[in-house]
Amino acid sequence: MHQNGFTTTILHSDRSQSVEHGAVHKPMHPSSEYVYEDAHELAAVFQGRSGFTYARQGTPTTTALEARITKMEGGTGTVSFATGMAALAAIFTTLLRRGDHLVSSHFIFGNTNSLLGTLADLGVEVTTVDATDAGQVRAALRPNTRLVFTETIANPGTQIADLVGLGEICREHGLVYVVDNTLTSPWLLRPRDVGASLVMNSLSKYIGGHGHALGGAVTDTGLFDWSGYANIAEAYRKGAPAGWGLTQIKKKGLRDMGATLAAEPAHRIAVGAETLALRMDRHCSNALALARFLQGHAGVAKVHYPGLPCHPQHARAAALLRPGRFGGLLGVELAAGIDCFDFLNHLRIVLNATHLGDTRSLALPAAHTIYYEMGPQRRAEMGIADSLIRVSVGIEDETDLLHDFDQALVAAASR
Ligand SMILES: *Cc1c(COP(=O)(O)O)cnc(C)c1O
């Protein structure tokens, strides 16, 4: 039977259920509360029947977005949050308890690194290892290990974890395998294919794509057997065990902690998601062209990009990601004598701005901004040089981007 592709499916997913008034876009629902003619109905929803009660726990708008993300990831269900960090915090705090152990890649987003510090303060044992080597993850396991966490492509060093190797270790040991898919998005990689139990996506990045809405999502891939997981509360050990993990994340993480995605950003993200594949292809082709151009440039000492054959995990990236695509993020170390601030200030198209996954190209001095708080020692461990520029490559016309980098490098070199 014919199966529709990624973009067709996402574009038409709203109409898999009847849409009010025949509206082509799923209408937005800003209502805080939901009414029932018969109070028994209200009680039934509180007691587990599907339906809406109070918007902190979800609305038709967030539900429609969640269905879209579930389709994109090939999962069994999704819970959305106000931001990606809220989604990660919900996973860790609802699935781990004091005395449990977590193994994480040490090449991770700075704020996630800080969140792991908070978990450690609360009594969760945290070990970070170089997850490009699955052997290091295996060696770090303890009897109390419950969860393994990694990102797909790390930012800004672009290291690629041994995602398949970690998946095998987690399956062997019955560990929850959490993959942050933000840098790849489900268009380049479905973490379910490498054995992930849960997938986190920051919807603020490529999925929303236009830099005007924040959101996060946790998707269950259906691969983990929650019936054997010790930390599921009695109240959520009801119905099919396949749903227990996400139910606990939704009840304890979303309802109780309250970082709910509002209807307006949920709607914007759902619209953005329709063009994910188109944008992502352009981000990737622009990034590859820019990486090749900069690699040969006199003003550049080193380019970190998985699409370059010299990248340490180039072969792994080629095997894991959609063919010919290596993501939209570059790390660029400038040649000695070129001041990174001077270079950035000469860029005309590329914006000096944090964030990534925007349609516009963005650049920042990584050590002085997003990695400033962690200090020089941890930066050195993570391989973040003082002159490292992080570039989130946008969807501009390729020649304009190459020209902008070239003129800024030349201008900064001649100072
Ligand atoms: C941005 C980002 C997050 C956090 O997402 P927010 O939506 O900004 O909270 C988490 N992980 C990665 C890899 C990110 O790039």
PDB file of C-alpha atoms in Angstrom, residues 94-297:
ATOM      1  CA  THR A  94       9.954  12.577  37.034  1.00  0.00           C
ATOM      2  CA  LEU A  95      11.907   9.442  36.059  1.00  0.00           C
ATOM      3  CA  LEU A  96      14.810   9.693  38.538  1.00  0.00           C
ATOM      4  CA  ARG A  97      14.925   9.648  42.308  1.00  0.00           C
ATOM      5  CA  ARG A  98      17.582  10.388  44.891  1.00  0.00           C
ATOM      6  CA  GLY A  99      20.223   7.655  44.756  1.00  0.00           C
ATOM      7  CA  ASP A 100      19.606   6.802  41.097  1.00  0.00           C
ATOM      8  CA  HIS A 101      22.458   7.124  38.629  1.00  0.00           C
ATOM      9  CA  LEU A 102      22.451   8.784  35.216  1.00  0.00           C
ATOM     10  CA  VAL A 103      25.136   8.622  32.524  1.00  0.00           C
ATOM     11  CA  SER A 104      25.301  11.546  30.121  1.00  0.00           C
ATOM     12  CA  SER A 105      27.439  12.520  27.185  1.00  0.00           C
ATOM     13  CA  HIS A 106      29.673  15.363  28.278  1.00  0.00           C
ATOM     14  CA  PHE A 107      29.259  17.159  24.953  1.00  0.00           C
ATOM     15  CA  ILE A 108      25.876  18.703  25.698  1.00  0.00           C
ATOM     16  CA  PHE A 109      24.005  21.990  25.587  1.00  0.00           C
ATOM     17  CA  GLY A 110      25.267  24.341  28.333  1.00  0.00           C
ATOM     18  CA  ASN A 111      21.921  24.729  30.084  1.00  0.00           C
ATOM     19  CA  THR A 112      21.416  20.947  30.104  1.00  0.00           C
ATOM     20  CA  ASN A 113      24.853  20.645  31.687  1.00  0.00           C
ATOM     21  CA  SER A 114      23.713  23.090  34.366  1.00  0.00           C
ATOM     22  CA  LEU A 115      20.445  21.141  34.839  1.00  0.00           C
ATOM     23  CA  LEU A 116      22.458  17.972  35.490  1.00  0.00           C
ATOM     24  CA  GLY A 117      24.237  19.936  38.230  1.00  0.00           C
ATOM     25  CA  THR A 118      20.861  20.688  39.819  1.00  0.00           C
ATOM     26  CA  LEU A 119      19.971  16.975  39.681  1.00  0.00           C
ATOM     27  CA  ALA A 120      23.253  16.153  41.418  1.00  0.00           C
ATOM     28  CA  ASP A 121      22.391  18.685  44.145  1.00  0.00           C
ATOM     29  CA  LEU A 122      19.098  16.829  44.617  1.00  0.00           C
ATOM     30  CA  GLY A 123      20.896  13.526  45.135  1.00  0.00           C
ATOM     31  CA  VAL A 124      20.914  11.962  41.676  1.00  0.00           C
ATOM     32  CA  GLU A 125      24.365  10.565  40.825  1.00  0.00           C
ATOM     33  CA  VAL A 126      25.558  11.983  37.504  1.00  0.00           C
ATOM     34  CA  THR A 127      28.486  10.722  35.417  1.00  0.00           C
ATOM     35  CA  THR A 128      29.470  12.449  32.173  1.00  0.00           C
ATOM     36  CA  VAL A 129      31.599  10.596  29.627  1.00  0.00           C
ATOM     37  CA  ASP A 130      32.737  10.953  26.030  1.00  0.00           C
ATOM     38  CA  ALA A 131      29.730   9.279  24.432  1.00  0.00           C
ATOM     39  CA  THR A 132      31.327   9.220  20.980  1.00  0.00           C
ATOM     40  CA  ASP A 133      32.829   6.049  22.518  1.00  0.00           C
ATOM     41  CA  ALA A 134      30.136   3.619  23.709  1.00  0.00           C
ATOM     42  CA  GLY A 135      32.800   1.788  25.750  1.00  0.00           C
ATOM     43  CA  GLN A 136      33.008   4.786  28.063  1.00  0.00           C
ATOM     44  CA  VAL A 137      29.261   4.656  28.666  1.00  0.00           C
ATOM     45  CA  ARG A 138      29.430   0.922  29.371  1.00  0.00           C
ATOM     46  CA  ALA A 139      32.333   1.421  31.795  1.00  0.00           C
ATOM     47  CA  ALA A 140      30.381   4.095  33.676  1.00  0.00           C
ATOM     48  CA  LEU A 141      27.353   1.882  34.424  1.00  0.00           C
ATOM     49  CA  ARG A 142      26.573   1.112  38.072  1.00  0.00           C
ATOM     50  CA  PRO A 143      23.974  -1.162  39.669  1.00  0.00           C
ATOM     51  CA  ASN A 144      21.802   1.935  40.281  1.00  0.00           C
ATOM     52  CA  THR A 145      22.076   3.340  36.725  1.00  0.00           C
ATOM     53  CA  ARG A 146      18.623   4.028  35.319  1.00  0.00           C
ATOM     54  CA  LEU A 147      19.046   6.364  32.390  1.00  0.00           C
ATOM     55  CA  VAL A 148      21.483   7.291  29.609  1.00  0.00           C
ATOM     56  CA  PHE A 149      21.305  10.706  27.966  1.00  0.00           C
ATOM     57  CA  THR A 150      22.897  12.101  24.845  1.00  0.00           C
ATOM     58  CA  GLU A 151      22.378  14.645  22.108  1.00  0.00           C
ATOM     59  CA  THR A 152      22.666  13.648  18.438  1.00  0.00           C
ATOM     60  CA  ILE A 153      25.067  16.278  17.094  1.00  0.00           C
ATOM     61  CA  ALA A 154      26.702  18.224  19.920  1.00  0.00           C
ATOM     62  CA  ASN A 155      26.805  21.995  19.886  1.00  0.00           C
ATOM     63  CA  PRO A 156      29.198  23.679  19.054  1.00  0.00           C
ATOM     64  CA  GLY A 157      31.871  20.959  18.695  1.00  0.00           C
ATOM     65  CA  THR A 158      29.608  18.821  16.439  1.00  0.00           C
ATOM     66  CA  GLN A 159      30.718  15.545  18.077  1.00  0.00           C
ATOM     67  CA  ILE A 160      28.380  12.672  17.218  1.00  0.00           C
ATOM     68  CA  ALA A 161      27.687  10.146  19.946  1.00  0.00           C
ATOM     69  CA  ASP A 162      27.778   6.433  19.180  1.00  0.00           C
ATOM     70  CA  LEU A 163      23.993   6.451  19.085  1.00  0.00           C
ATOM     71  CA  VAL A 164      23.674   2.836  17.940  1.00  0.00           C
ATOM     72  CA  GLY A 165      26.189   1.578  20.523  1.00  0.00           C
ATOM     73  CA  LEU A 166      24.410   3.432  23.341  1.00  0.00           C
ATOM     74  CA  GLY A 167      21.102   1.970  22.184  1.00  0.00           C
ATOM     75  CA  GLU A 168      22.489  -1.551  22.426  1.00  0.00           C
ATOM     76  CA  ILE A 169      23.873  -0.946  25.931  1.00  0.00           C
ATOM     77  CA  CYS A 170      20.532   0.458  27.108  1.00  0.00           C
ATOM     78  CA  ARG A 171      18.589  -2.453  25.656  1.00  0.00           C
ATOM     79  CA  GLU A 172      20.928  -5.013  27.253  1.00  0.00           C
ATOM     80  CA  HIS A 173      20.692  -3.350  30.674  1.00  0.00           C
ATOM     81  CA  GLY A 174      17.053  -2.211  30.611  1.00  0.00           C
ATOM     82  CA  LEU A 175      17.999   1.476  30.842  1.00  0.00           C
ATOM     83  CA  VAL A 176      15.884   4.405  29.693  1.00  0.00           C
ATOM     84  CA  TYR A 177      17.678   5.847  26.669  1.00  0.00           C
ATOM     85  CA  VAL A 178      16.925   9.547  26.200  1.00  0.00           C
ATOM     86  CA  VAL A 179      18.053  11.272  23.001  1.00  0.00           C
ATOM     87  CA  ASP A 180      17.923  15.042  22.487  1.00  0.00           C
ATOM     88  CA  ASN A 181      17.170  15.249  18.746  1.00  0.00           C
ATOM     89  CA  THR A 182      17.139  19.058  18.548  1.00  0.00           C
ATOM     90  CA  LEU A 183      20.188  19.483  16.293  1.00  0.00           C
ATOM     91  CA  THR A 184      19.135  16.859  13.773  1.00  0.00           C
ATOM     92  CA  SER A 185      15.329  17.041  13.955  1.00  0.00           C
ATOM     93  CA  PRO A 186      13.246  14.032  12.896  1.00  0.00           C
ATOM     94  CA  TRP A 187      13.922  14.895   9.247  1.00  0.00           C
ATOM     95  CA  LEU A 188      17.616  13.932   9.529  1.00  0.00           C
ATOM     96  CA  LEU A 189      17.340  11.235  12.184  1.00  0.00           C
ATOM     97  CA  ARG A 190      14.670   9.313  14.069  1.00  0.00           C
ATOM     98  CA  PRO A 191      16.155   8.296  17.413  1.00  0.00           C
ATOM     99  CA  ARG A 192      13.714   5.376  17.488  1.00  0.00           C
ATOM    100  CA  ASP A 193      15.901   3.806  14.779  1.00  0.00           C
ATOM    101  CA  VAL A 194      18.877   3.735  17.187  1.00  0.00           C
ATOM    102  CA  GLY A 195      16.833   2.278  20.046  1.00  0.00           C
ATOM    103  CA  ALA A 196      15.911   5.455  21.957  1.00  0.00           C
ATOM    104  CA  SER A 197      13.188   5.133  24.602  1.00  0.00           C
ATOM    105  CA  LEU A 198      12.342   8.831  24.730  1.00  0.00           C
ATOM    106  CA  VAL A 199      13.107  11.630  22.276  1.00  0.00           C
ATOM    107  CA  MET A 200      13.334  15.260  23.325  1.00  0.00           C
ATOM    108  CA  ASN A 201      13.018  18.013  20.723  1.00  0.00           C
ATOM    109  CA  SER A 202      13.363  21.710  21.392  1.00  0.00           C
ATOM    110  CA  LEU A 203      10.551  22.992  19.187  1.00  0.00           C
ATOM    111  CA  SER A 204      12.118  26.450  19.442  1.00  0.00           C
ATOM    112  CA  LYS A 205      14.813  25.406  16.972  1.00  0.00           C
ATOM    113  CA  TYR A 206      14.378  23.669  13.579  1.00  0.00           C
ATOM    114  CA  ILE A 207      10.854  22.301  14.082  1.00  0.00           C
ATOM    115  CA  GLY A 208       9.315  25.749  14.696  1.00  0.00           C
ATOM    116  CA  GLY A 209      12.081  27.173  12.555  1.00  0.00           C
ATOM    117  CA  HIS A 210      11.290  30.864  12.344  1.00  0.00           C
ATOM    118  CA  GLY A 211      12.679  32.074  15.655  1.00  0.00           C
ATOM    119  CA  HIS A 212       9.358  33.372  16.975  1.00  0.00           C
ATOM    120  CA  ALA A 213       8.069  30.719  19.366  1.00  0.00           C
ATOM    121  CA  LEU A 214       9.507  28.581  22.177  1.00  0.00           C
ATOM    122  CA  GLY A 215       8.467  25.019  22.887  1.00  0.00           C
ATOM    123  CA  GLY A 216       9.675  21.554  23.781  1.00  0.00           C
ATOM    124  CA  ALA A 217       8.417  17.999  23.361  1.00  0.00           C
ATOM    125  CA  VAL A 218       8.986  14.526  24.759  1.00  0.00           C
ATOM    126  CA  THR A 219       8.051  11.617  22.503  1.00  0.00           C
ATOM    127  CA  ASP A 220       7.819   7.994  23.593  1.00  0.00           C
ATOM    128  CA  THR A 221       9.132   5.685  20.870  1.00  0.00           C
ATOM    129  CA  GLY A 222       7.295   2.674  22.277  1.00  0.00           C
ATOM    130  CA  LEU A 223      10.521   0.676  22.631  1.00  0.00           C
ATOM    131  CA  PHE A 224      10.963   0.795  26.414  1.00  0.00           C
ATOM    132  CA  ASP A 225       9.168  -1.649  28.700  1.00  0.00           C
ATOM    133  CA  TRP A 226       7.803   0.605  31.457  1.00  0.00           C
ATOM    134  CA  SER A 227       6.286  -2.336  33.358  1.00  0.00           C
ATOM    135  CA  GLY A 228       9.735  -3.084  34.786  1.00  0.00           C
ATOM    136  CA  TYR A 229      10.651   0.505  35.650  1.00  0.00           C
ATOM    137  CA  ALA A 230      10.794   0.970  39.422  1.00  0.00           C
ATOM    138  CA  ASN A 231      10.079   4.708  39.573  1.00  0.00           C
ATOM    139  CA  ILE A 232       6.558   4.716  38.114  1.00  0.00           C
ATOM    140  CA  ALA A 233       4.120   5.840  40.812  1.00  0.00           C
ATOM    141  CA  GLU A 234       1.280   3.489  41.752  1.00  0.00           C
ATOM    142  CA  ALA A 235      -1.309   5.954  40.378  1.00  0.00           C
ATOM    143  CA  TYR A 236       0.179   5.695  36.876  1.00  0.00           C
ATOM    144  CA  ARG A 237       0.548   1.899  36.779  1.00  0.00           C
ATOM    145  CA  LYS A 238      -2.863   1.656  35.132  1.00  0.00           C
ATOM    146  CA  GLY A 239      -3.794   0.566  31.654  1.00  0.00           C
ATOM    147  CA  ALA A 240      -1.224  -0.673  29.153  1.00  0.00           C
ATOM    148  CA  PRO A 241       2.350  -0.327  30.497  1.00  0.00           C
ATOM    149  CA  ALA A 242       3.391   1.209  27.150  1.00  0.00           C
ATOM    150  CA  GLY A 243       1.785   4.478  28.294  1.00  0.00           C
ATOM    151  CA  TRP A 244       3.078   4.591  31.867  1.00  0.00           C
ATOM    152  CA  GLY A 245       6.273   6.566  31.261  1.00  0.00           C
ATOM    153  CA  LEU A 246       4.656   9.351  29.269  1.00  0.00           C
ATOM    154  CA  THR A 247       1.693   9.496  31.672  1.00  0.00           C
ATOM    155  CA  GLN A 248       4.064  10.070  34.581  1.00  0.00           C
ATOM    156  CA  ILE A 249       5.980  12.719  32.616  1.00  0.00           C
ATOM    157  CA  LYS A 250       2.699  14.435  31.763  1.00  0.00           C
ATOM    158  CA  LYS A 251       1.146  14.276  35.247  1.00  0.00           C
ATOM    159  CA  LYS A 252       4.202  15.021  37.368  1.00  0.00           C
ATOM    160  CA  GLY A 253       6.218  16.975  34.818  1.00  0.00           C
ATOM    161  CA  LEU A 254       3.594  19.036  33.002  1.00  0.00           C
ATOM    162  CA  ARG A 255       0.563  19.200  35.305  1.00  0.00           C
ATOM    163  CA  ASP A 256       2.444  19.517  38.605  1.00  0.00           C
ATOM    164  CA  MET A 257       5.394  21.620  37.452  1.00  0.00           C
ATOM    165  CA  GLY A 258       3.306  23.715  35.086  1.00  0.00           C
ATOM    166  CA  ALA A 259       5.635  24.640  32.206  1.00  0.00           C
ATOM    167  CA  THR A 260       2.765  24.394  29.719  1.00  0.00           C
ATOM    168  CA  LEU A 261       3.031  25.345  26.063  1.00  0.00           C
ATOM    169  CA  ALA A 262       0.441  28.072  25.385  1.00  0.00           C
ATOM    170  CA  ALA A 263      -1.906  27.833  22.401  1.00  0.00           C
ATOM    171  CA  GLU A 264      -0.379  30.724  20.450  1.00  0.00           C
ATOM    172  CA  PRO A 265       3.202  29.395  20.287  1.00  0.00           C
ATOM    173  CA  ALA A 266       1.869  25.844  19.781  1.00  0.00           C
ATOM    174  CA  HIS A 267       0.000  27.060  16.707  1.00  0.00           C
ATOM    175  CA  ARG A 268       3.037  28.902  15.320  1.00  0.00           C
ATOM    176  CA  ILE A 269       5.231  25.849  15.840  1.00  0.00           C
ATOM    177  CA  ALA A 270       2.686  23.590  14.121  1.00  0.00           C
ATOM    178  CA  VAL A 271       2.716  25.897  11.078  1.00  0.00           C
ATOM    179  CA  GLY A 272       6.519  26.033  11.073  1.00  0.00           C
ATOM    180  CA  ALA A 273       6.719  22.247  11.267  1.00  0.00           C
ATOM    181  CA  GLU A 274       4.984  21.949   7.887  1.00  0.00           C
ATOM    182  CA  THR A 275       8.157  23.139   6.110  1.00  0.00           C
ATOM    183  CA  LEU A 276      10.714  21.359   8.314  1.00  0.00           C
ATOM    184  CA  ALA A 277      12.027  19.074   5.562  1.00  0.00           C
ATOM    185  CA  LEU A 278      12.364  21.899   3.019  1.00  0.00           C
ATOM    186  CA  ARG A 279      14.134  24.213   5.423  1.00  0.00           C
ATOM    187  CA  MET A 280      16.355  21.497   6.833  1.00  0.00           C
ATOM    188  CA  ASP A 281      17.572  20.464   3.378  1.00  0.00           C
ATOM    189  CA  ARG A 282      18.540  24.071   2.688  1.00  0.00           C
ATOM    190  CA  HIS A 283      20.209  24.522   6.114  1.00  0.00           C
ATOM    191  CA  CYS A 284      22.255  21.397   5.381  1.00  0.00           C
ATOM    192  CA  SER A 285      23.301  22.285   1.827  1.00  0.00           C
ATOM    193  CA  ASN A 286      24.253  25.827   2.870  1.00  0.00           C
ATOM    194  CA  ALA A 287      26.207  24.529   5.873  1.00  0.00           C
ATOM    195  CA  LEU A 288      28.122  22.014   3.758  1.00  0.00           C
ATOM    196  CA  ALA A 289      29.026  24.666   1.179  1.00  0.00           C
ATOM    197  CA  LEU A 290      30.103  27.085   3.908  1.00  0.00           C
ATOM    198  CA  ALA A 291      32.136  24.431   5.740  1.00  0.00           C
ATOM    199  CA  ARG A 292      33.996  23.510   2.540  1.00  0.00           C
ATOM    200  CA  PHE A 293      34.626  27.171   1.723  1.00  0.00           C
ATOM    201  CA  LEU A 294      35.856  28.073   5.211  1.00  0.00           C
ATOM    202  CA  GLN A 295      38.071  25.007   5.497  1.00  0.00           C
ATOM    203  CA  GLY A 296      40.248  26.358   2.696  1.00  0.00           C
ATOM    204  CA  HIS A 297      40.179  29.968   3.894  1.00  0.00           C
TER     205      HIS A 297
END
